């Protein structure tokens, strides 16, 4: 039986929109969004070798990232965890934490060809960190219009000029990240599904489908008292 407190990890290919949907769930559930990449940036400030692994598109050792994420998640009764777990070993770690273990996983189910196209148009605000894109997708049932249209000034809503992420500009790094996902992260989906802990969500219309994700999470965590502001749609 699922815990009534939402302690959710987000799964999916790099650039599948996990961060966006995680932020929405964080607001809906009144649960903090814990981002593994942010935790790692803080860690790599003092660890040059770890930074080399990340910059090359590699995966951080299980024991390192599991310890970092457990420390960040332990104080919170509920949370949304983005960017972790990425291996079956990490998945086993996070459901076994003594205090506030993960209780469900949301899989943002977007195919690799969609992700690669999204990466080609991904932009980020160096000021506030908000993500944007200038590439739309309209095929195979997916209808994702770009956030920035052709000819539109590439500026964030905060007024700062947008830039491409450094790791997005290196095709070898992009391909390495996708290979790592297929080899090590894809089995994590099976791990949670076998334990009846997986919530599968395909955003055919991008952010417009966010209410569908909220409905899926509401179905699993049925008590409105214990799930903050989330309401059924």
Coordinates of C-alpha atoms in Angstrom, one line a residue:
X1 CA 0.0 0.0 0.0
X2 CA 1.3 3.4 -0.9
X3 CA 2.3 5.9 1.8
X4 CA -0.1 8.7 2.2
X5 CA 2.8 11.2 2.2
X6 CA 4.1 12.0 -1.3
X7 CA 7.8 11.3 -1.5
X8 CA 8.2 11.1 -5.2
X9 CA 11.2 10.7 -7.5
X10 CA 11.1 11.8 -11.1
X11 CA 12.3 9.4 -13.9
X12 CA 12.8 10.0 -17.6
X13 CA 15.3 10.9 -20.3
X14 CA 17.4 14.0 -20.0
X15 CA 15.4 17.0 -21.2
X16 CA 12.1 15.1 -21.0
X17 CA 10.6 17.9 -18.8
X18 CA 11.2 16.3 -15.4
X19 CA 12.2 19.7 -13.9
X20 CA 9.2 21.5 -15.2
X21 CA 6.7 18.9 -14.0
X22 CA 8.6 18.5 -10.7
X23 CA 8.2 22.2 -10.1
X24 CA 4.4 22.0 -10.8
X25 CA 4.0 19.0 -8.4
X26 CA 6.1 20.8 -5.8
X27 CA 3.6 23.6 -5.8
X28 CA 0.5 21.4 -6.0
X29 CA 1.7 19.1 -3.2
X30 CA 3.3 21.9 -1.0
X31 CA 6.4 19.7 -1.1
X32 CA 9.9 20.9 -1.6
X33 CA 11.6 20.2 -5.0
X34 CA 15.0 18.7 -4.4
X35 CA 17.2 18.7 -7.5
X36 CA 20.1 16.3 -7.7
X37 CA 22.0 18.5 -10.2
X38 CA 21.9 21.4 -7.8
X39 CA 23.2 19.2 -4.9
X40 CA 26.0 17.9 -7.2
X41 CA 27.0 21.4 -8.2
X42 CA 27.4 22.3 -4.6
X43 CA 29.4 19.1 -4.1
X44 CA 31.7 19.6 -7.2
X45 CA 32.7 23.0 -6.0
X46 CA 35.1 21.1 -3.8
X47 CA 35.5 17.9 -5.8
X48 CA 37.4 18.3 -9.1
X49 CA 37.3 14.6 -10.0
X50 CA 33.5 14.4 -9.5
X51 CA 33.1 17.5 -11.7
X52 CA 35.1 15.8 -14.5
X53 CA 32.7 12.8 -14.4
X54 CA 29.6 15.0 -14.7
X55 CA 31.0 17.3 -17.4
X56 CA 31.8 14.2 -19.5
X57 CA 28.3 13.0 -19.4
X58 CA 29.1 10.1 -16.9
X59 CA 27.1 8.9 -13.9
X60 CA 28.1 9.7 -10.3
X61 CA 28.9 6.6 -8.2
X62 CA 25.8 5.2 -6.5
X63 CA 27.1 5.6 -3.0
X64 CA 28.1 9.2 -3.5
X65 CA 24.8 10.5 -5.0
X66 CA 22.6 8.3 -2.7
X67 CA 24.3 9.8 0.4
X68 CA 23.9 13.3 -0.9
X69 CA 20.2 12.9 -1.7
X70 CA 19.4 11.1 1.5
X71 CA 20.9 13.9 3.5
X72 CA 18.8 16.5 1.6
X73 CA 15.5 14.5 1.7
X74 CA 15.6 13.2 5.3
X75 CA 14.3 16.5 7.0
X76 CA 11.2 16.5 4.8
X77 CA 8.0 14.6 5.4
X78 CA 7.2 14.9 1.7
X79 CA 9.3 16.0 -1.3
X80 CA 9.8 15.8 -5.1
X81 CA 13.2 14.5 -6.0
X82 CA 14.5 15.4 -9.5
X83 CA 17.5 13.7 -11.2
X84 CA 17.8 10.7 -8.8
X85 CA 17.8 7.7 -8.8
X86 CA 19.5 6.9 -12.0
X87 CA 20.5 3.3 -11.4
X88 CA 18.8 0.3 -9.9
X89 CA 21.2 0.4 -7.1
X90 CA 20.2 4.0 -6.3
X91 CA 16.6 3.0 -6.6
X92 CA 17.0 0.3 -3.9
X93 CA 18.9 2.9 -1.8
X94 CA 16.2 5.5 -1.9
X95 CA 13.3 3.2 -1.0
X96 CA 15.4 1.8 1.9
X97 CA 16.3 5.1 3.6
X98 CA 15.5 4.8 7.3
X99 CA 13.9 8.2 7.4
X100 CA 11.4 9.4 4.8
X101 CA 12.2 6.9 1.9
X102 CA 10.8 7.4 -1.6
X103 CA 7.2 6.1 -1.9
X104 CA 6.6 6.4 -5.6
X105 CA 8.2 7.3 -8.9
X106 CA 6.8 9.4 -11.7
X107 CA 8.1 8.4 -15.1
X108 CA 7.8 11.2 -17.7
X109 CA 7.5 8.9 -20.7
X110 CA 8.9 10.8 -23.7
X111 CA 10.8 9.0 -26.5
X112 CA 14.4 9.7 -27.3
X113 CA 13.7 11.3 -30.7
X114 CA 11.5 13.9 -29.0
X115 CA 14.1 14.6 -26.4
X116 CA 16.9 15.0 -29.0
X117 CA 14.8 17.5 -30.8
X118 CA 14.0 19.4 -27.6
X119 CA 17.7 19.5 -26.7
X120 CA 18.5 21.1 -30.0
X121 CA 16.3 24.1 -29.1
X122 CA 16.7 24.2 -25.4
X123 CA 17.7 27.6 -23.8
X124 CA 18.2 28.6 -20.2
X125 CA 18.1 31.9 -18.4
X126 CA 21.5 32.6 -16.7
X127 CA 19.7 35.0 -14.4
X128 CA 16.8 33.0 -12.8
X129 CA 17.5 29.6 -14.2
X130 CA 14.1 29.2 -16.1
X131 CA 14.2 26.9 -19.1
X132 CA 12.9 27.7 -22.6
X133 CA 12.9 26.2 -26.1
X134 CA 12.5 27.4 -29.6
X135 CA 11.7 24.1 -31.3
X136 CA 8.2 22.7 -31.6
X137 CA 7.1 19.1 -32.2
X138 CA 4.0 18.1 -34.0
X139 CA 4.0 14.4 -35.0
X140 CA 3.3 10.9 -33.7
X141 CA 0.6 12.2 -31.4
X142 CA 2.9 14.8 -29.8
X143 CA 1.8 18.5 -30.0
X144 CA 4.4 20.6 -28.2
X145 CA 4.6 24.2 -29.5
X146 CA 7.8 26.1 -28.8
X147 CA 7.9 28.5 -25.8
X148 CA 9.7 30.9 -28.1
X149 CA 8.5 31.4 -31.7
X150 CA 10.6 32.2 -34.7
X151 CA 11.6 35.8 -34.7
X152 CA 10.8 36.3 -31.1
X153 CA 13.4 38.0 -28.9
X154 CA 15.3 35.3 -27.0
X155 CA 14.8 36.8 -23.6
X156 CA 13.5 35.4 -20.4
X157 CA 10.4 36.8 -18.8
X158 CA 12.7 38.3 -16.2
X159 CA 14.4 40.3 -19.0
X160 CA 17.7 38.4 -19.1
X161 CA 19.1 37.1 -22.5
X162 CA 18.8 33.3 -22.9
X163 CA 21.8 31.0 -23.6
X164 CA 22.3 27.4 -24.6
X165 CA 23.5 25.1 -21.9
X166 CA 27.2 24.2 -22.4
X167 CA 26.5 20.4 -22.3
X168 CA 23.8 20.7 -24.9
X169 CA 26.2 22.1 -27.4
X170 CA 28.5 19.1 -27.4
X171 CA 26.9 16.3 -29.4
X172 CA 29.2 13.7 -27.9
X173 CA 28.1 14.6 -24.4
X174 CA 24.4 14.6 -25.4
X175 CA 24.8 11.1 -26.9
X176 CA 26.8 9.9 -23.8
X177 CA 23.9 11.0 -21.5
X178 CA 21.3 9.2 -23.6
X179 CA 23.5 6.0 -23.7
X180 CA 23.9 6.2 -20.0
X181 CA 20.1 6.4 -19.6
X182 CA 19.4 3.4 -21.8
X183 CA 22.1 1.3 -20.1
X184 CA 21.6 2.2 -16.5
X185 CA 18.5 4.4 -15.9
X186 CA 15.9 2.6 -18.0
X187 CA 16.0 -0.5 -15.7
X188 CA 15.0 1.8 -12.8
X189 CA 11.6 2.1 -14.5
X190 CA 11.2 -1.7 -14.2
X191 CA 12.4 -1.6 -10.6
X192 CA 9.6 0.7 -9.5
X193 CA 6.9 -0.9 -11.8
X194 CA 7.6 -4.4 -10.4
X195 CA 7.0 -2.9 -6.9
X196 CA 3.8 -1.2 -7.9
X197 CA 5.4 2.2 -7.2
X198 CA 5.4 3.6 -10.8
X199 CA 3.2 6.5 -12.1
X200 CA 3.6 6.6 -15.9
X201 CA 2.9 10.0 -17.5
X202 CA 3.2 10.8 -21.3
X203 CA 2.9 14.6 -21.9
X204 CA 1.6 14.5 -25.5
X205 CA 0.8 18.2 -25.3
X206 CA 3.7 19.2 -23.1
X207 CA 2.9 21.5 -20.2
X208 CA -0.8 21.5 -21.2
X209 CA -1.0 17.9 -20.0
X210 CA 0.1 18.8 -16.5
X211 CA -3.4 18.4 -15.0
X212 CA -3.3 14.7 -16.2
X213 CA -0.2 14.2 -14.1
X214 CA -1.8 15.8 -11.1
X215 CA -4.8 13.5 -11.5
X216 CA -2.5 10.4 -11.6
X217 CA -0.7 11.5 -8.4
X218 CA -4.1 12.4 -6.8
X219 CA -5.2 8.8 -7.6
X220 CA -2.3 7.3 -5.8
X221 CA -2.2 9.7 -2.8
X222 CA -6.0 9.9 -2.1
X223 CA -6.1 12.0 1.0
X224 CA -6.5 15.7 0.3
X225 CA -5.5 16.5 3.9
X226 CA -2.2 14.8 3.5
X227 CA -1.4 16.0 0.0
X228 CA -1.3 19.7 0.4
X229 CA -3.1 21.7 -2.3
X230 CA -3.4 19.0 -4.9
X231 CA -7.0 18.6 -6.0
X232 CA -8.6 16.1 -8.5
X233 CA -9.3 17.3 -12.1

